[in-house]
Coordinates of C-alpha atoms in Angstrom, one line a residue:
Chain A
M1 CA -0.2 0.1 -0.2
A2 CA 1.9 3.1 -1.2
G3 CA -0.6 5.0 -2.7
F4 CA -2.3 8.3 -1.9
Y5 CA -5.9 8.0 -1.2
P6 CA -7.3 11.7 -1.3
A7 CA -10.8 10.3 -0.2
Y8 CA -9.1 9.2 2.7
S9 CA -7.3 12.3 3.6
R10 CA -9.0 12.3 7.3
Q11 CA -8.3 8.5 8.4
T12 CA -4.8 8.7 6.9
L13 CA -4.1 12.2 9.2
I14 CA -5.7 10.2 12.0
A15 CA -3.4 6.9 11.2
L16 CA -0.4 9.2 11.6
R17 CA -1.4 10.9 14.4
T18 CA -1.7 7.7 16.3
L19 CA 1.7 5.8 14.8
V20 CA 3.6 9.5 16.1
G21 CA 1.6 9.3 19.3
K22 CA 2.4 5.5 19.6
E23 CA 6.4 6.3 18.8
T24 CA 6.4 9.2 21.4
H25 CA 4.8 8.0 24.1
R26 CA 7.3 4.8 23.1
Y27 CA 10.4 6.7 24.6
L28 CA 8.9 8.7 26.7
R29 CA 7.9 5.6 28.7
I30 CA 11.1 4.3 29.0
W31 CA 12.8 7.8 29.4
L32 CA 14.8 5.9 31.8
Q33 CA 16.8 3.8 28.8
T34 CA 15.9 6.4 26.1
L35 CA 16.6 9.8 27.9
V36 CA 18.9 9.5 30.5
P37 CA 21.9 7.5 29.3
P38 CA 22.9 10.5 26.7
A39 CA 22.4 12.9 28.8
I40 CA 24.9 11.2 31.3
T41 CA 27.5 10.5 28.8
M42 CA 27.1 13.8 27.2
T43 CA 28.0 15.5 30.0
L44 CA 31.1 12.8 30.4
Y45 CA 32.6 14.3 27.5
F46 CA 31.9 17.9 28.5
V47 CA 33.9 17.0 31.8
I48 CA 36.6 14.9 30.6
F49 CA 37.3 15.9 26.8
G50 CA 36.1 19.7 27.1
S51 CA 36.7 20.4 30.5
L52 CA 39.9 18.1 32.2
I53 CA 41.7 18.1 28.4
G54 CA 40.3 20.7 26.7
S55 CA 42.0 23.1 29.3
R56 CA 45.3 22.3 28.1
V57 CA 44.6 22.0 24.8
G58 CA 43.6 25.8 23.8
P59 CA 42.0 27.0 21.6
M60 CA 40.5 25.9 18.1
D61 CA 40.0 27.5 14.7
G62 CA 39.8 30.5 17.2
F63 CA 37.0 29.0 20.0
S64 CA 37.9 27.8 23.4
F65 CA 38.0 23.4 22.8
M66 CA 35.0 23.2 25.1
E67 CA 33.3 25.9 22.4
F68 CA 34.5 24.2 19.5
I69 CA 33.5 20.4 20.6
A70 CA 30.0 21.2 22.0
P71 CA 28.0 21.1 18.9
G72 CA 29.6 18.0 17.8
I73 CA 29.0 16.6 20.7
I74 CA 25.7 17.7 20.3
M75 CA 24.6 16.3 16.6
M76 CA 26.5 12.9 17.8
S77 CA 23.8 12.5 20.8
V78 CA 20.9 13.5 17.6
I79 CA 22.8 11.2 15.5
T80 CA 22.4 8.2 17.7
N81 CA 19.3 8.5 19.0
A82 CA 17.3 9.1 16.2
Y83 CA 19.0 5.6 14.4
T84 CA 18.8 3.8 17.7
N85 CA 15.1 5.0 18.2
V86 CA 13.4 3.9 15.1
V87 CA 15.9 0.4 14.7
S88 CA 15.0 -0.8 18.0
S89 CA 11.3 0.2 18.0
F90 CA 10.8 -1.2 14.2
F91 CA 12.6 -4.4 14.9
G92 CA 10.7 -4.6 18.5
A93 CA 7.6 -4.5 16.1
K94 CA 8.8 -7.1 14.1
F95 CA 10.1 -9.3 17.3
Q96 CA 6.8 -9.0 18.9
R97 CA 4.8 -9.2 15.6
H98 CA 2.4 -6.2 16.3
I99 CA 3.9 -4.8 13.5
E100 CA 0.7 -6.7 12.0
E101 CA -1.3 -4.7 13.8
L102 CA -0.2 -1.4 11.0
L103 CA -0.1 -4.1 7.8
V104 CA -3.0 -5.4 8.1
S105 CA -4.7 -1.9 8.7
P106 CA -5.2 0.2 5.5
T107 CA -2.9 3.2 6.6
P108 CA -0.8 3.5 4.0
N109 CA 3.1 2.5 3.9
Y110 CA 3.9 6.4 3.8
V111 CA 2.3 7.2 6.6
I112 CA 4.1 4.2 8.2
L113 CA 7.5 5.2 6.8
A114 CA 6.5 9.2 7.9
G115 CA 5.3 7.8 11.6
Y116 CA 8.3 5.6 12.6
V117 CA 10.7 8.4 11.3
A118 CA 8.8 11.2 13.0
G119 CA 9.5 8.9 16.4
G120 CA 13.2 9.0 15.6
V121 CA 13.4 12.8 14.8
G122 CA 11.5 13.6 18.5
R123 CA 13.9 11.6 20.3
G124 CA 16.9 12.5 18.6
L125 CA 15.7 16.4 19.1
F126 CA 14.9 15.6 22.5
T127 CA 18.2 14.3 23.2
G128 CA 19.7 16.9 21.4
L129 CA 18.0 19.6 23.4
I130 CA 18.9 18.0 26.8
V131 CA 22.4 18.0 25.6
T132 CA 22.3 21.5 24.6
I133 CA 21.1 22.7 28.2
I134 CA 23.9 21.0 29.4
A135 CA 26.5 22.5 27.2
T136 CA 25.4 25.7 28.2
F137 CA 27.2 24.7 31.5
F138 CA 30.3 24.2 30.2
A139 CA 30.7 26.9 27.3
D140 CA 29.0 30.3 26.6
L141 CA 27.2 29.2 23.5
K142 CA 26.0 31.8 21.2
I143 CA 24.0 30.2 18.0
H144 CA 25.4 32.2 14.5
S145 CA 22.3 31.4 12.4
I146 CA 19.5 29.9 14.0
P147 CA 17.2 28.9 10.6
I148 CA 21.2 26.7 10.0
T149 CA 21.3 25.2 13.4
I150 CA 18.0 24.1 12.9
S151 CA 17.0 23.0 9.4
V152 CA 20.7 21.3 9.6
V153 CA 20.0 19.0 13.2
F154 CA 16.3 18.4 11.8
L155 CA 17.5 17.0 8.2
T156 CA 20.5 15.0 10.2
A157 CA 17.5 13.7 12.0
V158 CA 15.6 13.0 9.6
L159 CA 18.1 11.4 7.8
F160 CA 19.5 8.7 10.7
S161 CA 15.7 7.7 11.6
L162 CA 15.4 7.0 7.5
G163 CA 18.7 4.8 8.3
G164 CA 17.1 3.6 11.0
F165 CA 13.8 2.5 9.4
I166 CA 16.2 0.5 7.1
N167 CA 18.2 -1.5 9.2
G168 CA 14.8 -2.3 11.1
V169 CA 13.4 -3.8 8.4
F170 CA 16.7 -6.0 7.5
A171 CA 17.0 -7.0 10.7
R172 CA 16.3 -10.7 11.6
K173 CA 18.0 -11.1 15.1
F174 CA 18.7 -8.3 18.1
D175 CA 22.3 -8.5 17.1
D176 CA 21.6 -7.1 13.7
I177 CA 20.7 -3.5 14.9
A178 CA 23.6 -3.3 17.2
I179 CA 26.2 -4.0 14.1
V180 CA 25.3 -0.8 12.7
P181 CA 25.3 1.5 14.9
T182 CA 28.9 -0.2 16.4
F183 CA 31.2 -1.0 13.6
I184 CA 29.8 1.9 11.4
L185 CA 28.1 4.6 13.2
T186 CA 29.9 5.1 15.9
P187 CA 33.4 4.8 14.4
L188 CA 32.2 7.5 11.5
T189 CA 30.5 10.0 14.1
Y190 CA 34.3 10.1 16.2
L191 CA 35.8 10.4 12.7
G192 CA 33.0 12.9 11.9
G193 CA 35.0 15.8 13.6
V194 CA 33.3 15.8 16.4
F195 CA 36.9 16.5 18.7
Y196 CA 39.0 17.9 15.8
S197 CA 39.6 20.3 12.8
L198 CA 39.8 19.0 9.8
S199 CA 43.0 21.4 9.4
M200 CA 44.5 19.8 11.9
L201 CA 44.7 16.4 10.0
P202 CA 47.7 15.8 7.3
D203 CA 46.7 16.0 3.8
F204 CA 45.9 12.4 3.2
W205 CA 43.5 12.0 6.2
A206 CA 41.8 15.1 5.4
R207 CA 41.0 14.3 2.1
L208 CA 40.1 10.8 3.4
S209 CA 37.9 12.4 6.1
M210 CA 35.9 14.0 3.0
A211 CA 34.3 10.5 2.6
N212 CA 32.5 10.6 6.2
P213 CA 29.0 12.1 5.4
I214 CA 29.0 12.5 9.2
L215 CA 31.5 15.2 8.6
Y216 CA 29.2 17.3 6.8
M217 CA 26.3 17.4 9.1
V218 CA 28.8 17.9 11.6
N219 CA 30.2 20.9 10.6
A220 CA 27.1 22.2 8.7
F221 CA 26.2 22.1 12.7
R222 CA 29.1 23.7 14.0
Y223 CA 28.9 26.9 11.7
G224 CA 24.7 27.1 12.3
I225 CA 26.1 27.5 15.9
L226 CA 29.7 29.1 15.9
G227 CA 29.6 30.3 12.3
Q228 CA 32.6 28.6 11.3
S229 CA 32.8 25.1 9.3
D230 CA 35.9 23.4 7.7
I231 CA 33.4 22.3 4.9
P232 CA 30.9 24.3 2.5
L233 CA 27.7 24.7 3.7
A234 CA 25.8 24.1 0.3
T235 CA 27.9 21.0 -0.3
A236 CA 26.2 19.9 3.2
Y237 CA 23.0 20.8 2.3
I238 CA 23.0 19.0 -0.7
L239 CA 24.1 15.9 0.5
I240 CA 21.8 15.5 3.5
L241 CA 19.0 16.2 0.8
G242 CA 20.4 14.0 -1.1
F243 CA 20.9 10.7 1.2
I244 CA 17.2 11.8 2.5
T245 CA 15.7 11.5 -1.0
A246 CA 17.5 8.0 -1.6
G247 CA 16.4 6.4 1.8
T248 CA 12.6 7.3 1.7
A249 CA 12.7 5.6 -1.9
F250 CA 14.4 3.1 -0.5
S251 CA 12.7 2.5 2.2
L252 CA 9.0 3.1 0.9
W253 CA 10.3 0.6 -1.8
L254 CA 11.1 -2.2 0.7
L255 CA 7.8 -1.6 2.0
R256 CA 5.7 -2.2 -1.0
H257 CA 7.9 -5.3 -1.3
G258 CA 6.8 -6.4 2.1
T259 CA 11.2 -6.8 2.3
G260 CA 11.0 -8.5 6.1
L261 CA 7.6 -7.9 7.0
R262 CA 5.1 -9.9 3.9
S263 CA 6.0 -13.9 3.4
Chain B
M1 CA -21.9 -9.0 -3.9
N2 CA -19.8 -11.3 -1.9
A3 CA -17.8 -10.7 1.3
L4 CA -15.0 -12.6 0.7
S5 CA -14.1 -13.7 -3.1
L6 CA -11.0 -15.7 -4.0
R7 CA -9.9 -16.5 -7.0
Q8 CA -7.4 -18.8 -8.4
L9 CA -5.2 -18.2 -5.4
N10 CA -2.0 -19.3 -5.8
K11 CA 0.9 -19.2 -3.3
T12 CA 4.3 -21.0 -3.3
Y13 CA 6.6 -20.0 -0.8
D14 CA 10.1 -19.0 -1.4
G15 CA 12.0 -22.4 -1.2
G16 CA 9.2 -23.8 -3.8
V17 CA 6.8 -25.0 -1.0
V18 CA 3.2 -24.9 -2.5
A19 CA 0.6 -23.8 0.1
L20 CA -2.2 -23.1 -1.8
K21 CA -3.2 -24.4 -5.6
D22 CA -6.2 -22.4 -7.7
V23 CA -8.2 -21.6 -4.9
D24 CA -11.6 -20.4 -5.3
L25 CA -13.8 -19.6 -2.6
E26 CA -16.6 -17.2 -2.1
V27 CA -18.0 -16.7 1.3
T28 CA -21.4 -15.0 1.2
P29 CA -22.6 -11.4 3.6
G30 CA -23.7 -13.0 7.5
D31 CA -22.5 -16.1 6.4
F32 CA -21.0 -18.0 9.8
Y33 CA -18.3 -20.2 7.7
G34 CA -15.7 -22.7 8.3
L35 CA -12.8 -23.3 6.9
L36 CA -11.2 -26.3 8.1
G37 CA -8.1 -28.5 7.4
P38 CA -4.8 -30.1 9.2
N39 CA -1.8 -28.5 9.8
G40 CA -0.2 -27.2 6.9
A41 CA -3.5 -27.9 4.7
G42 CA -2.9 -23.8 3.8
K43 CA -5.8 -22.0 6.2
T44 CA -3.4 -19.6 7.4
T45 CA -2.2 -18.9 4.1
I46 CA -5.3 -18.1 2.9
I47 CA -6.1 -15.7 6.0
G48 CA -2.8 -13.8 5.5
I49 CA -3.0 -13.1 1.8
V50 CA -6.8 -11.8 2.9
T51 CA -5.4 -9.5 5.2
S52 CA -1.8 -8.7 3.4
L53 CA 0.1 -10.5 5.8
V54 CA 1.1 -12.6 2.4
R55 CA 1.6 -11.9 -1.1
P56 CA -0.5 -13.9 -3.2
T57 CA 1.7 -15.6 -6.2
S58 CA -1.0 -15.3 -8.3
G59 CA -4.9 -14.9 -8.3
Q60 CA -7.3 -12.1 -7.2
V61 CA -8.7 -11.4 -3.6
S62 CA -11.9 -8.9 -2.9
V63 CA -13.6 -8.0 -0.1
F64 CA -17.1 -7.0 -0.1
G65 CA -16.3 -6.3 -3.3
H66 CA -13.2 -4.2 -3.5
D67 CA -10.3 -6.1 -4.5
I68 CA -7.5 -5.9 -1.8
L69 CA -4.9 -4.7 -4.5
K70 CA -6.6 -2.0 -6.2
S71 CA -8.4 -0.6 -3.9
P72 CA -6.5 -1.6 -0.1
W73 CA -8.1 1.1 1.5
E74 CA -11.9 -0.2 1.1
A75 CA -10.9 -3.4 1.6
K76 CA -9.1 -3.9 4.9
S77 CA -11.5 -1.3 6.4
N78 CA -14.1 -4.5 6.0
L79 CA -11.9 -6.7 7.2
G80 CA -11.1 -7.7 11.0
L81 CA -8.2 -10.1 11.7
V82 CA -8.1 -12.5 14.8
P83 CA -4.7 -14.0 14.5
Q84 CA -3.8 -17.4 16.0
E85 CA -0.5 -15.9 17.7
F86 CA -0.9 -13.1 20.0
N87 CA 0.3 -10.0 18.2
F88 CA 0.3 -7.4 20.3
N89 CA 2.5 -4.9 22.0
Q90 CA 3.0 -6.5 25.5
F91 CA 4.3 -3.4 27.0
E92 CA 0.9 -1.1 26.1
T93 CA -2.4 -1.4 28.3
V94 CA -5.5 -2.8 26.6
S95 CA -6.7 0.5 26.0
Q96 CA -3.9 1.3 24.4
I97 CA -3.7 -1.4 22.2
V98 CA -7.2 -1.2 21.4
L99 CA -7.3 2.9 20.4
N100 CA -4.1 2.4 18.7
Q101 CA -5.6 0.0 16.2
A102 CA -9.1 2.5 15.9
G103 CA -6.2 5.0 14.8
F104 CA -4.5 2.9 12.0
Y105 CA -7.9 2.3 10.6
G106 CA -8.6 6.2 10.7
V107 CA -11.6 5.8 13.6
E108 CA -11.9 9.3 15.4
H109 CA -11.1 9.4 19.0
S110 CA -14.0 10.1 20.4
V111 CA -15.8 6.9 18.6
A112 CA -13.2 5.0 19.6
E113 CA -13.5 5.5 22.9
R114 CA -17.0 4.7 22.5
R115 CA -16.5 1.3 20.9
A116 CA -13.4 0.6 23.1
E117 CA -15.3 0.4 26.0
Q118 CA -18.5 -1.3 24.3
Y119 CA -16.3 -4.1 23.0
L120 CA -14.1 -3.8 26.4
R121 CA -17.3 -4.4 28.3
E122 CA -18.6 -6.9 25.7
L123 CA -15.7 -9.2 26.2
D124 CA -15.1 -8.7 30.1
L125 CA -12.4 -6.8 29.9
W126 CA -13.0 -3.9 30.6
D127 CA -11.8 -4.0 34.2
K128 CA -8.1 -4.7 32.6
R129 CA -8.5 -1.6 29.9
N130 CA -5.7 -0.1 32.0
A131 CA -4.1 -3.1 32.9
N132 CA -0.5 -3.9 31.1
S133 CA -1.6 -6.6 28.2
R134 CA 1.6 -8.7 29.2
T135 CA -0.4 -9.3 32.5
L136 CA -3.3 -10.6 31.3
S137 CA -4.5 -14.5 31.3
G138 CA -4.4 -16.5 28.0
G139 CA -7.7 -16.2 28.0
M140 CA -8.1 -12.5 28.2
K141 CA -5.1 -12.1 25.3
R142 CA -7.5 -13.8 23.2
R143 CA -10.3 -11.5 24.0
L144 CA -8.3 -9.1 23.7
M145 CA -7.4 -9.5 20.1
I146 CA -11.2 -9.9 19.6
A147 CA -12.5 -6.5 20.9
R148 CA -8.9 -5.2 18.8
A149 CA -10.3 -6.8 15.3
L150 CA -14.0 -5.2 16.3
I151 CA -12.8 -1.3 16.9
H152 CA -13.4 -0.5 13.5
E153 CA -16.8 -2.4 12.9
P154 CA -15.6 -4.4 9.8
R155 CA -18.4 -6.6 8.3
L156 CA -16.0 -9.2 7.6
L157 CA -14.7 -11.2 10.7
I158 CA -11.8 -13.2 10.4
L159 CA -10.8 -15.5 13.5
D160 CA -7.5 -18.2 12.9
E161 CA -8.1 -20.2 15.6
P162 CA -9.7 -18.3 18.1
T163 CA -10.2 -20.8 21.1
A164 CA -7.1 -22.4 21.2
G165 CA -5.9 -23.4 24.6
V166 CA -8.9 -21.4 26.4
D167 CA -10.9 -23.5 29.4
I168 CA -14.3 -24.6 28.4
E169 CA -16.6 -22.0 29.8
L170 CA -14.5 -19.4 27.9
R171 CA -15.2 -21.1 24.9
R172 CA -18.7 -21.6 25.0
S173 CA -19.2 -17.5 26.1
M174 CA -16.5 -16.6 22.9
W175 CA -19.4 -19.2 21.2
T176 CA -21.9 -17.3 22.3
F177 CA -20.3 -13.3 22.0
L178 CA -19.7 -14.4 18.2
R179 CA -23.0 -15.9 17.5
D180 CA -24.7 -12.7 18.3
L181 CA -22.0 -10.9 16.8
N182 CA -23.0 -12.7 13.1
E183 CA -26.6 -12.5 13.9
R184 CA -26.1 -8.5 14.4
G185 CA -24.8 -8.8 10.7
T186 CA -21.3 -9.6 11.0
T187 CA -19.9 -12.2 8.5
I188 CA -17.7 -14.6 10.3
I189 CA -15.0 -16.8 9.1
L190 CA -13.4 -19.2 11.6
T191 CA -10.5 -21.6 11.5
T192 CA -10.8 -24.1 14.2
H193 CA -9.3 -27.4 15.3
Y194 CA -12.3 -28.1 17.9
L195 CA -14.7 -29.7 14.8
E196 CA -17.3 -29.6 17.9
E197 CA -16.9 -25.9 17.2
A198 CA -16.9 -25.4 13.4
E199 CA -20.6 -28.2 13.8
T200 CA -22.0 -25.8 16.2
L201 CA -21.5 -22.3 14.7
C202 CA -20.8 -22.5 11.4
R203 CA -23.5 -22.7 8.4
N204 CA -21.2 -23.1 5.5
I205 CA -17.8 -25.4 5.6
G206 CA -14.9 -25.4 3.6
I207 CA -12.4 -28.7 4.4
I208 CA -8.7 -27.6 2.8
D209 CA -5.8 -29.9 2.3
G210 CA -2.6 -30.1 0.5
G211 CA -3.0 -26.3 -0.4
E212 CA -6.9 -27.5 -2.1
I213 CA -10.6 -26.7 -1.2
I214 CA -11.7 -30.3 -1.7
E215 CA -15.0 -29.7 0.1
N216 CA -17.6 -26.8 0.1
T217 CA -21.1 -27.0 1.2
D218 CA -23.5 -25.8 4.2
T219 CA -23.0 -27.9 7.6
R220 CA -25.9 -29.5 6.9
S221 CA -25.2 -30.9 3.3
L222 CA -21.9 -32.0 4.7
L223 CA -23.2 -33.9 7.7
A224 CA -25.7 -35.7 5.4
K225 CA -23.2 -37.4 3.9
L226 CA -22.3 -39.2 6.8
K227 CA -23.6 -42.4 6.0
S228 CA -23.5 -43.9 9.3
Q229 CA -22.7 -43.1 12.9
S230 CA -21.8 -45.5 15.5
F231 CA -22.9 -46.1 19.0
L232 CA -21.4 -47.3 22.4
L233 CA -23.7 -49.6 24.3
D234 CA -23.3 -50.6 27.8
I235 CA -25.0 -53.8 28.4
G236 CA -26.3 -55.0 31.8
K237 CA -25.0 -58.4 31.8
P238 CA -21.6 -59.6 30.8
L239 CA -21.2 -61.2 27.5
Q240 CA -20.1 -64.8 26.7
E241 CA -20.3 -64.0 23.1
I242 CA -21.3 -61.4 20.4
P243 CA -24.8 -60.7 19.9
T244 CA -25.8 -61.2 16.2
L245 CA -28.0 -57.9 15.5
G246 CA -29.0 -58.8 12.0
D247 CA -27.8 -56.3 9.4
F248 CA -26.1 -53.9 12.7
P249 CA -22.0 -54.4 12.6
V250 CA -21.3 -55.1 15.9
T251 CA -17.4 -55.1 17.5
P252 CA -17.2 -55.7 20.9
I253 CA -15.4 -53.2 23.3
D254 CA -15.7 -54.6 26.4
E255 CA -17.2 -57.8 28.2
R256 CA -20.0 -54.8 29.4
T257 CA -19.4 -52.7 26.1
I258 CA -20.2 -52.9 22.6
E259 CA -20.1 -50.8 19.4
V260 CA -23.1 -50.9 16.7
E261 CA -23.1 -49.2 13.7
V262 CA -26.2 -47.4 12.6
R263 CA -26.2 -47.0 8.2
G264 CA -28.7 -44.2 7.0
N265 CA -31.3 -46.4 5.7
Q266 CA -31.6 -48.3 8.9
T267 CA -33.3 -46.5 12.7
L268 CA -32.2 -47.2 16.0
T269 CA -36.1 -48.7 16.6
D270 CA -35.0 -51.7 14.1
L271 CA -32.0 -51.6 16.3
F272 CA -33.5 -52.0 19.5
A273 CA -35.6 -54.1 18.3
R274 CA -32.5 -56.8 17.0
L275 CA -31.4 -56.0 20.4
S276 CA -34.0 -57.4 22.6
E277 CA -34.3 -60.0 20.4
S278 CA -31.6 -60.8 20.8
G279 CA -31.7 -60.7 25.0
V280 CA -29.8 -57.8 24.7
S281 CA -30.5 -55.6 27.9
V282 CA -29.1 -51.7 27.3
T283 CA -28.1 -49.7 30.2
S284 CA -27.2 -46.6 28.6
M285 CA -26.1 -45.7 25.1
K286 CA -23.6 -42.5 23.7
N287 CA -22.8 -41.5 19.9
K288 CA -19.3 -42.2 19.4
S289 CA -17.8 -39.5 18.3
N290 CA -18.6 -36.1 16.6
R291 CA -20.3 -36.1 13.7
L292 CA -18.4 -33.7 12.1
E293 CA -15.0 -34.9 12.5
E294 CA -15.9 -38.5 11.4
L295 CA -16.7 -36.8 7.9
F296 CA -13.5 -34.8 8.2
I297 CA -11.3 -37.7 9.3
R298 CA -13.2 -39.7 6.4
T299 CA -12.8 -36.6 3.6
L300 CA -9.5 -36.3 4.3
G301 CA -8.8 -40.7 4.2
R302 CA -6.3 -39.5 7.3
T303 CA -6.3 -42.0 10.6
K304 CA -8.0 -40.7 13.3
P305 CA -6.8 -38.8 15.9
T306 CA -7.6 -39.2 19.7
Q307 CA -8.9 -35.6 20.7
E308 CA -8.5 -33.2 17.8
A309 CA -9.1 -33.4 14.3
S310 CA -5.4 -32.5 12.8

């Protein structure tokens, strides 16, 4: 069911609202697992890397080390939580088979996708907000551009929610939902310029880093807050929007073909 | 316009297992239809295809005239499913489960709340509305799935072995509920292993085996096909030898019990006349088996199981 049904737009909206409410309720219900851990982890990052080690590192690109890493750490929590929320929720629904509640209903595929992505975006932005509030205790953050900051963090949350959805569709066991975050997402995030400037790297590694899409998102977000970036802003937007388009098309294709859902 | 229409439905699973072969089936509006067959016969595959959980290899499915692929919204809105396995979120409350399901069908929240109260009360779950679903008993979980399937008020309700594993008292109360629901106009399709259930509830019955519908008729006609019934007779005095009862075949069970077969052209009056002539005194008598079960086994040409038919 991928089509759009104008005659049922009201019902479609109710279905979307229901799914978004269900997903939001899920991560709020288990707040001790979903919202508290990133707050604690990111506080430790600020204390250890920002405060203790950062005081000896000195300024970076004209900003204190704490100011420099704050946007990256916020972005890291958004990426991780948006992805994890969707992959664990969708796989959980498959595992418990209550995904069938949606599949037997007339809810269109794009609503199913939008509902899960909205849940991921909600949790990503919520934890991002928590981490931002924590960051203000450690660094004097003055936002350079609110539209850029908000648009980049929102689009990044959408993109990684889509990534979590695709992972959830293919996952057959719990190991499958941990592999991508552990072996791909975390290394790419750490190597995405969260803790360092691209200008610090030798030429070869700097060029190699340009193949890491997370670098663009972290830098675009840093530009939104500090007004400084290692990469052109337009390139970051094109990349993020390109990935979102491809991820959306692929996700809808998977739903239409019932991959991992219908036998 | 039929409530359900299957035309030339085929399903071959990945790996080559042929689950359905050219299945044609029509269920009329208002019917209470029983779909019977042994495990692996294709019952759940048919239900899976009708409810979009299984993709057909070929063929057409329509619900109240709406093709499930061409008009999915209309087809699915008319359809409710009570699956065989528990498939609700174990971390949600009873109310959340039924209200969310209503939302997925586009039912307004105020309407959904009213219906939730109605069906949860009818199914004796209202007191448990705020209970976490994983704390419910097996019978309550079955009733929860029925309430969830009815929340959008489908015209066709499909139940895949709804009374499996529930006690007799609850099974009887579910029968009463389903019979009332059917009388209020809901078409019901039921698969069951309890043939007494199908014989009691269903007006029409289809028997599927090996992915093919091998019998599809009304329950009365199906039972009429039984050419004979067997009775167990308890005898007053221990038998010294097997009595001769004319054309009635007799099989001794023990020294005080015999089994007698009564064919379609014979009567119980004839049997008792023969028993009297032979000086056999009968203290009690019972029908040996569920009639439909007998027919089911004969139709499939299988060995009779002890309790359930498959």
